[in-house]
Amino acid sequence: MLRIGCHLPSSKGYLEMGKHAVALGATTFAFFTRNPRGGKAKPIQKEDVAAFLAYAAEHDLQHLVAHAPYTMNLCSADPSIRQFGKDMLADDLQRMEYTPNQYYNFHPGSHVKQGAEVGIAQIAETLNEVLFPEQTTTVLLETMAGKGSEIGRSFEELKAIYDEVDRKERLRVCFDTCHVNDAGYDIANHYDEVFAEFDRVIGLEQIAVFHVNDSLNPLGAHKDRHANIGKGTIGYDTLHRLVHDETFANVPKILETPWLCEEGSAKKTIPPYKEEIEWLLK
Ligand code: FE
Ligand code: FE
Ligand code: ZN
């Protein structure tokens, strides 16, 4: 079934996210496990989770895609930052078990001046230390734009992480269209070739989630600035094609497009998701 949703604010808890998703016409959704800048997560409210799970079943909402905070850098040159990231990852994976069998996606990290090889080894080492046998959550490596020293700018870099992780059955990929464009893969003009390339390097079946975003920047800019659907370099046709691609019929699609300025107000912004979901479903 074609499932599409968006990234939602999580501060009011799970049930509120579920209701919000349904109100937007979403059948799946994403959220930050804690403040995206890092810090301590709010304790899980068991009643809230139970109410959410009942609500989700009733409204056919499926696939939570939790997003790790941006401050989680598993390949920082600073060991204390690596440890901070590892602790957050371990804590998040424990919390995810309250909602079993869902997804947890993270940005692999920025190696700063250590080089990609060292970065990849550090990321894999931490995954090997933290992923645990009873875990039901699948952890997703996100494809990255290659801003600064980001790991994940090429399919090969993600593959290199896979190669060193023991629990490969708990590791898959979150394919972000904006990031892939900014990394230099021309999905707008060479859609088939880009996915053939992904298939050759990692395997299409490893794509667990799509982040469906347009990009404000040209191909290969290594920038990572999301644009609203049809307002960027990728364009509506390619994103629409992806959403309806039979190959990915069962892969949830999540929008992370920017909020829009409300008319007559420079400050207040409103989410574009209801309209963008409707438009992509056409
Ligand atoms: Fe992300
Ligand atoms: Fe993303
Ligand atoms: Zn991004």
PDB file of C-alpha atoms in Angstrom, residues 21-239:
ATOM      1  CA  ALA A  21      -0.943  12.706  10.928  1.00  0.00           C
ATOM      2  CA  VAL A  22      -4.518  11.611  10.265  1.00  0.00           C
ATOM      3  CA  ALA A  23      -5.655  15.249  10.009  1.00  0.00           C
ATOM      4  CA  LEU A  24      -3.051  15.807   7.278  1.00  0.00           C
ATOM      5  CA  GLY A  25      -4.119  12.759   5.297  1.00  0.00           C
ATOM      6  CA  ALA A  26      -0.915  10.929   6.240  1.00  0.00           C
ATOM      7  CA  THR A  27      -0.732   7.147   6.688  1.00  0.00           C
ATOM      8  CA  THR A  28       2.775   7.147   8.193  1.00  0.00           C
ATOM      9  CA  PHE A  29       4.942   9.774   9.902  1.00  0.00           C
ATOM     10  CA  ALA A  30       8.342  10.745  11.282  1.00  0.00           C
ATOM     11  CA  PHE A  31       9.421  12.622  14.402  1.00  0.00           C
ATOM     12  CA  PHE A  32      12.481  13.496  16.487  1.00  0.00           C
ATOM     13  CA  THR A  33      13.102  11.206  19.446  1.00  0.00           C
ATOM     14  CA  ARG A  34      14.234  14.256  21.457  1.00  0.00           C
ATOM     15  CA  ASN A  35      15.204  17.848  20.851  1.00  0.00           C
ATOM     16  CA  PRO A  36      17.032  17.730  17.498  1.00  0.00           C
ATOM     17  CA  ARG A  37      19.870  19.728  19.044  1.00  0.00           C
ATOM     18  CA  GLY A  38      20.347  16.872  21.507  1.00  0.00           C
ATOM     19  CA  GLY A  39      19.920  16.631  25.227  1.00  0.00           C
ATOM     20  CA  LYS A  40      17.799  14.468  27.421  1.00  0.00           C
ATOM     21  CA  ALA A  41      14.708  12.756  26.043  1.00  0.00           C
ATOM     22  CA  LYS A  42      11.378  13.125  27.812  1.00  0.00           C
ATOM     23  CA  PRO A  43      10.391   9.951  29.668  1.00  0.00           C
ATOM     24  CA  ILE A  44       8.048   7.683  27.685  1.00  0.00           C
ATOM     25  CA  GLN A  45       4.450   7.917  28.908  1.00  0.00           C
ATOM     26  CA  LYS A  46       3.140   4.365  28.761  1.00  0.00           C
ATOM     27  CA  GLU A  47      -0.523   5.439  28.679  1.00  0.00           C
ATOM     28  CA  ASP A  48       0.215   7.781  25.790  1.00  0.00           C
ATOM     29  CA  VAL A  49       1.969   5.008  23.844  1.00  0.00           C
ATOM     30  CA  ALA A  50      -0.889   2.563  24.519  1.00  0.00           C
ATOM     31  CA  ALA A  51      -3.484   5.131  23.417  1.00  0.00           C
ATOM     32  CA  PHE A  52      -1.435   5.869  20.313  1.00  0.00           C
ATOM     33  CA  LEU A  53      -1.062   2.210  19.344  1.00  0.00           C
ATOM     34  CA  ALA A  54      -4.828   1.710  19.599  1.00  0.00           C
ATOM     35  CA  TYR A  55      -5.452   4.886  17.594  1.00  0.00           C
ATOM     36  CA  ALA A  56      -2.894   3.892  14.935  1.00  0.00           C
ATOM     37  CA  ALA A  57      -4.496   0.463  14.510  1.00  0.00           C
ATOM     38  CA  GLU A  58      -7.938   2.028  14.212  1.00  0.00           C
ATOM     39  CA  HIS A  59      -6.796   4.589  11.625  1.00  0.00           C
ATOM     40  CA  ASP A  60      -4.382   2.337   9.723  1.00  0.00           C
ATOM     41  CA  LEU A  61      -1.306   4.405  10.524  1.00  0.00           C
ATOM     42  CA  GLN A  62       1.862   2.400  10.023  1.00  0.00           C
ATOM     43  CA  HIS A  63       5.617   2.797  10.201  1.00  0.00           C
ATOM     44  CA  LEU A  64       6.939   5.232  12.730  1.00  0.00           C
ATOM     45  CA  VAL A  65      10.143   6.718  11.439  1.00  0.00           C
ATOM     46  CA  ALA A  66      11.979   8.118  14.432  1.00  0.00           C
ATOM     47  CA  HIS A  67      14.799  10.529  13.635  1.00  0.00           C
ATOM     48  CA  ALA A  68      17.926  10.810  15.761  1.00  0.00           C
ATOM     49  CA  PRO A  69      19.033  14.292  16.886  1.00  0.00           C
ATOM     50  CA  TYR A  70      21.442  16.167  14.604  1.00  0.00           C
ATOM     51  CA  THR A  71      23.991  16.395  17.401  1.00  0.00           C
ATOM     52  CA  MET A  72      24.519  12.647  17.285  1.00  0.00           C
ATOM     53  CA  ASN A  73      27.877  12.264  15.552  1.00  0.00           C
ATOM     54  CA  LEU A  74      29.191   8.734  15.809  1.00  0.00           C
ATOM     55  CA  CYS A  75      32.425   9.654  14.018  1.00  0.00           C
ATOM     56  CA  SER A  76      33.410  12.915  15.667  1.00  0.00           C
ATOM     57  CA  ALA A  77      37.128  13.382  16.176  1.00  0.00           C
ATOM     58  CA  ASP A  78      36.282  14.173  19.813  1.00  0.00           C
ATOM     59  CA  PRO A  79      35.803  10.941  21.821  1.00  0.00           C
ATOM     60  CA  SER A  80      33.421  12.635  24.280  1.00  0.00           C
ATOM     61  CA  ILE A  81      31.104  13.644  21.399  1.00  0.00           C
ATOM     62  CA  ARG A  82      31.250  10.087  20.051  1.00  0.00           C
ATOM     63  CA  GLN A  83      30.355   8.778  23.504  1.00  0.00           C
ATOM     64  CA  PHE A  84      27.487  11.304  23.794  1.00  0.00           C
ATOM     65  CA  GLY A  85      26.153  10.045  20.443  1.00  0.00           C
ATOM     66  CA  LYS A  86      26.521   6.425  21.430  1.00  0.00           C
ATOM     67  CA  ASP A  87      24.645   7.004  24.700  1.00  0.00           C
ATOM     68  CA  MET A  88      21.796   8.757  22.850  1.00  0.00           C
ATOM     69  CA  LEU A  89      21.607   5.951  20.296  1.00  0.00           C
ATOM     70  CA  ALA A  90      21.512   3.265  22.987  1.00  0.00           C
ATOM     71  CA  ASP A  91      18.864   5.171  24.957  1.00  0.00           C
ATOM     72  CA  ASP A  92      16.750   5.842  21.849  1.00  0.00           C
ATOM     73  CA  LEU A  93      16.845   2.162  20.868  1.00  0.00           C
ATOM     74  CA  GLN A  94      15.613   1.175  24.326  1.00  0.00           C
ATOM     75  CA  ARG A  95      12.787   3.703  24.068  1.00  0.00           C
ATOM     76  CA  MET A  96      11.866   2.512  20.578  1.00  0.00           C
ATOM     77  CA  GLU A  97      10.972  -0.888  22.017  1.00  0.00           C
ATOM     78  CA  TYR A  98       7.815   0.679  23.500  1.00  0.00           C
ATOM     79  CA  THR A  99       6.653   0.836  19.874  1.00  0.00           C
ATOM     80  CA  PRO A 100       8.142  -2.388  18.488  1.00  0.00           C
ATOM     81  CA  ASN A 101       9.102  -3.108  14.869  1.00  0.00           C
ATOM     82  CA  GLN A 102       9.546   0.481  13.713  1.00  0.00           C
ATOM     83  CA  TYR A 103      12.325   2.499  12.096  1.00  0.00           C
ATOM     84  CA  TYR A 104      15.023   4.704  13.582  1.00  0.00           C
ATOM     85  CA  ASN A 105      17.009   6.779  11.135  1.00  0.00           C
ATOM     86  CA  PHE A 106      20.166   8.744  11.691  1.00  0.00           C
ATOM     87  CA  HIS A 107      22.755  10.785   9.845  1.00  0.00           C
ATOM     88  CA  PRO A 108      25.854   8.588   9.841  1.00  0.00           C
ATOM     89  CA  GLY A 109      28.057  11.468  10.993  1.00  0.00           C
ATOM     90  CA  SER A 110      30.780  13.929  10.053  1.00  0.00           C
ATOM     91  CA  HIS A 111      34.346  12.716  10.278  1.00  0.00           C
ATOM     92  CA  VAL A 112      35.697  16.287  10.464  1.00  0.00           C
ATOM     93  CA  LYS A 113      39.385  15.829   9.602  1.00  0.00           C
ATOM     94  CA  GLN A 114      39.719  12.151  10.352  1.00  0.00           C
ATOM     95  CA  GLY A 115      38.975  10.966   6.818  1.00  0.00           C
ATOM     96  CA  ALA A 116      36.048   8.883   5.583  1.00  0.00           C
ATOM     97  CA  GLU A 117      37.716   5.556   6.288  1.00  0.00           C
ATOM     98  CA  VAL A 118      38.220   6.289   9.991  1.00  0.00           C
ATOM     99  CA  GLY A 119      34.698   7.756  10.184  1.00  0.00           C
ATOM    100  CA  ILE A 120      33.123   4.682   8.630  1.00  0.00           C
ATOM    101  CA  ALA A 121      35.026   2.387  11.001  1.00  0.00           C
ATOM    102  CA  GLN A 122      33.922   4.423  14.040  1.00  0.00           C
ATOM    103  CA  ILE A 123      30.253   4.416  12.960  1.00  0.00           C
ATOM    104  CA  ALA A 124      30.283   0.655  12.378  1.00  0.00           C
ATOM    105  CA  GLU A 125      32.070   0.020  15.675  1.00  0.00           C
ATOM    106  CA  THR A 126      29.415   1.934  17.602  1.00  0.00           C
ATOM    107  CA  LEU A 127      26.593   0.136  15.791  1.00  0.00           C
ATOM    108  CA  ASN A 128      28.246  -3.156  16.681  1.00  0.00           C
ATOM    109  CA  GLU A 129      28.392  -2.129  20.315  1.00  0.00           C
ATOM    110  CA  VAL A 130      24.859  -0.777  20.550  1.00  0.00           C
ATOM    111  CA  LEU A 131      22.560  -2.905  18.344  1.00  0.00           C
ATOM    112  CA  PHE A 132      21.275  -5.722  20.531  1.00  0.00           C
ATOM    113  CA  PRO A 133      19.922  -9.207  19.786  1.00  0.00           C
ATOM    114  CA  GLU A 134      16.332  -8.739  20.996  1.00  0.00           C
ATOM    115  CA  GLN A 135      15.979  -5.397  19.224  1.00  0.00           C
ATOM    116  CA  THR A 136      12.901  -5.136  16.981  1.00  0.00           C
ATOM    117  CA  THR A 137      13.773  -1.681  15.607  1.00  0.00           C
ATOM    118  CA  THR A 138      15.464  -1.376  12.230  1.00  0.00           C
ATOM    119  CA  VAL A 139      18.139   1.302  12.174  1.00  0.00           C
ATOM    120  CA  LEU A 140      18.414   3.333   8.962  1.00  0.00           C
ATOM    121  CA  LEU A 141      21.482   5.012   7.522  1.00  0.00           C
ATOM    122  CA  GLU A 142      20.394   8.182   5.731  1.00  0.00           C
ATOM    123  CA  THR A 143      21.873   9.105   2.354  1.00  0.00           C
ATOM    124  CA  MET A 144      23.576  12.469   2.879  1.00  0.00           C
ATOM    125  CA  ALA A 145      24.291  15.578   0.791  1.00  0.00           C
ATOM    126  CA  GLY A 146      27.998  15.534   1.594  1.00  0.00           C
ATOM    127  CA  LYS A 147      27.980  18.894   3.352  1.00  0.00           C
ATOM    128  CA  GLY A 148      31.370  19.430   5.003  1.00  0.00           C
ATOM    129  CA  SER A 149      32.755  16.023   5.923  1.00  0.00           C
ATOM    130  CA  GLU A 150      29.468  14.129   6.081  1.00  0.00           C
ATOM    131  CA  ILE A 151      29.689  10.368   5.661  1.00  0.00           C
ATOM    132  CA  GLY A 152      26.996   8.938   3.383  1.00  0.00           C
ATOM    133  CA  ARG A 153      27.607  11.241   0.405  1.00  0.00           C
ATOM    134  CA  SER A 154      27.930   8.177  -1.822  1.00  0.00           C
ATOM    135  CA  PHE A 155      26.176   4.828  -1.893  1.00  0.00           C
ATOM    136  CA  GLU A 156      29.622   3.249  -1.521  1.00  0.00           C
ATOM    137  CA  GLU A 157      30.147   4.943   1.848  1.00  0.00           C
ATOM    138  CA  LEU A 158      26.885   3.515   3.171  1.00  0.00           C
ATOM    139  CA  LYS A 159      27.825   0.106   1.778  1.00  0.00           C
ATOM    140  CA  ALA A 160      31.169   0.320   3.585  1.00  0.00           C
ATOM    141  CA  ILE A 161      29.311   0.804   6.892  1.00  0.00           C
ATOM    142  CA  TYR A 162      27.070  -2.203   6.139  1.00  0.00           C
ATOM    143  CA  ASP A 163      30.087  -4.338   5.401  1.00  0.00           C
ATOM    144  CA  GLU A 164      31.435  -3.825   8.909  1.00  0.00           C
ATOM    145  CA  VAL A 165      28.173  -4.181  10.859  1.00  0.00           C
ATOM    146  CA  ASP A 166      27.387  -7.582  12.374  1.00  0.00           C
ATOM    147  CA  ARG A 167      23.603  -7.261  12.735  1.00  0.00           C
ATOM    148  CA  LYS A 168      22.974  -6.379   9.084  1.00  0.00           C
ATOM    149  CA  GLU A 169      19.389  -7.631   9.399  1.00  0.00           C
ATOM    150  CA  ARG A 170      18.722  -4.624  11.648  1.00  0.00           C
ATOM    151  CA  LEU A 171      20.319  -2.095   9.289  1.00  0.00           C
ATOM    152  CA  ARG A 172      18.730  -0.528   6.200  1.00  0.00           C
ATOM    153  CA  VAL A 173      18.688   2.792   4.349  1.00  0.00           C
ATOM    154  CA  CYS A 174      16.623   5.981   4.405  1.00  0.00           C
ATOM    155  CA  PHE A 175      16.918   7.448   0.898  1.00  0.00           C
ATOM    156  CA  ASP A 176      16.569  11.255   0.993  1.00  0.00           C
ATOM    157  CA  THR A 177      15.909  12.675  -2.481  1.00  0.00           C
ATOM    158  CA  CYS A 178      17.203  16.174  -1.666  1.00  0.00           C
ATOM    159  CA  HIS A 179      20.389  14.785  -0.172  1.00  0.00           C
ATOM    160  CA  VAL A 180      20.975  12.410  -3.080  1.00  0.00           C
ATOM    161  CA  ASN A 181      20.545  15.278  -5.576  1.00  0.00           C
ATOM    162  CA  ASP A 182      22.919  17.461  -3.586  1.00  0.00           C
ATOM    163  CA  ALA A 183      25.385  14.578  -3.397  1.00  0.00           C
ATOM    164  CA  GLY A 184      25.491  14.564  -7.222  1.00  0.00           C
ATOM    165  CA  TYR A 185      23.093  11.765  -8.222  1.00  0.00           C
ATOM    166  CA  ASP A 186      20.849  13.125 -10.971  1.00  0.00           C
ATOM    167  CA  ILE A 187      17.497  11.543 -10.103  1.00  0.00           C
ATOM    168  CA  ALA A 188      15.661  14.300 -11.989  1.00  0.00           C
ATOM    169  CA  ASN A 189      17.233  13.443 -15.357  1.00  0.00           C
ATOM    170  CA  HIS A 190      18.628   9.942 -14.813  1.00  0.00           C
ATOM    171  CA  TYR A 191      16.134   8.317 -12.459  1.00  0.00           C
ATOM    172  CA  ASP A 192      16.583   4.746 -13.710  1.00  0.00           C
ATOM    173  CA  GLU A 193      20.365   4.995 -13.734  1.00  0.00           C
ATOM    174  CA  VAL A 194      20.526   6.338 -10.167  1.00  0.00           C
ATOM    175  CA  PHE A 195      18.398   3.493  -8.825  1.00  0.00           C
ATOM    176  CA  ALA A 196      20.303   0.953 -10.912  1.00  0.00           C
ATOM    177  CA  GLU A 197      23.447   2.308  -9.309  1.00  0.00           C
ATOM    178  CA  PHE A 198      21.948   2.025  -5.838  1.00  0.00           C
ATOM    179  CA  ASP A 199      20.874  -1.518  -6.648  1.00  0.00           C
ATOM    180  CA  ARG A 200      24.351  -2.458  -7.808  1.00  0.00           C
ATOM    181  CA  VAL A 201      26.084  -0.988  -4.740  1.00  0.00           C
ATOM    182  CA  ILE A 202      23.646  -1.748  -1.887  1.00  0.00           C
ATOM    183  CA  GLY A 203      20.472  -3.356  -3.266  1.00  0.00           C
ATOM    184  CA  LEU A 204      17.089  -1.674  -3.767  1.00  0.00           C
ATOM    185  CA  GLU A 205      15.493  -3.950  -1.156  1.00  0.00           C
ATOM    186  CA  GLN A 206      17.608  -2.171   1.456  1.00  0.00           C
ATOM    187  CA  ILE A 207      15.630   1.064   1.033  1.00  0.00           C
ATOM    188  CA  ALA A 208      13.268   1.058   4.005  1.00  0.00           C
ATOM    189  CA  VAL A 209      12.070   4.672   3.854  1.00  0.00           C
ATOM    190  CA  PHE A 210      12.163   7.593   1.432  1.00  0.00           C
ATOM    191  CA  HIS A 211      12.500  11.216   2.489  1.00  0.00           C
ATOM    192  CA  VAL A 212      10.671  12.943  -0.346  1.00  0.00           C
ATOM    193  CA  ASN A 213      12.056  16.472  -0.567  1.00  0.00           C
ATOM    194  CA  ASP A 214      12.803  18.848  -3.384  1.00  0.00           C
ATOM    195  CA  SER A 215      16.167  20.649  -3.267  1.00  0.00           C
ATOM    196  CA  LEU A 216      16.952  24.369  -3.261  1.00  0.00           C
ATOM    197  CA  ASN A 217      20.379  23.689  -4.717  1.00  0.00           C
ATOM    198  CA  PRO A 218      21.749  22.381  -8.009  1.00  0.00           C
ATOM    199  CA  LEU A 219      22.902  18.821  -8.558  1.00  0.00           C
ATOM    200  CA  GLY A 220      26.075  18.047  -6.629  1.00  0.00           C
ATOM    201  CA  ALA A 221      26.029  21.265  -4.558  1.00  0.00           C
ATOM    202  CA  HIS A 222      26.723  19.361  -1.298  1.00  0.00           C
ATOM    203  CA  LYS A 223      24.427  21.800   0.479  1.00  0.00           C
ATOM    204  CA  ASP A 224      21.312  20.129   2.003  1.00  0.00           C
ATOM    205  CA  ARG A 225      18.571  22.758   1.847  1.00  0.00           C
ATOM    206  CA  HIS A 226      15.141  21.216   1.348  1.00  0.00           C
ATOM    207  CA  ALA A 227      12.621  22.818  -0.998  1.00  0.00           C
ATOM    208  CA  ASN A 228       8.867  22.366  -1.180  1.00  0.00           C
ATOM    209  CA  ILE A 229       7.584  19.819  -3.684  1.00  0.00           C
ATOM    210  CA  GLY A 230       7.858  21.198  -7.230  1.00  0.00           C
ATOM    211  CA  LYS A 231       9.789  24.265  -6.049  1.00  0.00           C
ATOM    212  CA  GLY A 232      13.313  22.959  -6.476  1.00  0.00           C
ATOM    213  CA  THR A 233      15.827  21.338  -8.797  1.00  0.00           C
ATOM    214  CA  ILE A 234      14.303  17.856  -8.632  1.00  0.00           C
ATOM    215  CA  GLY A 235      10.788  18.884  -9.561  1.00  0.00           C
ATOM    216  CA  TYR A 236       7.299  17.494  -9.148  1.00  0.00           C
ATOM    217  CA  ASP A 237       7.426  14.925 -11.968  1.00  0.00           C
ATOM    218  CA  THR A 238      10.360  12.997 -10.532  1.00  0.00           C
ATOM    219  CA  LEU A 239       9.036  13.080  -6.969  1.00  0.00           C
TER     220      LEU A 239
END
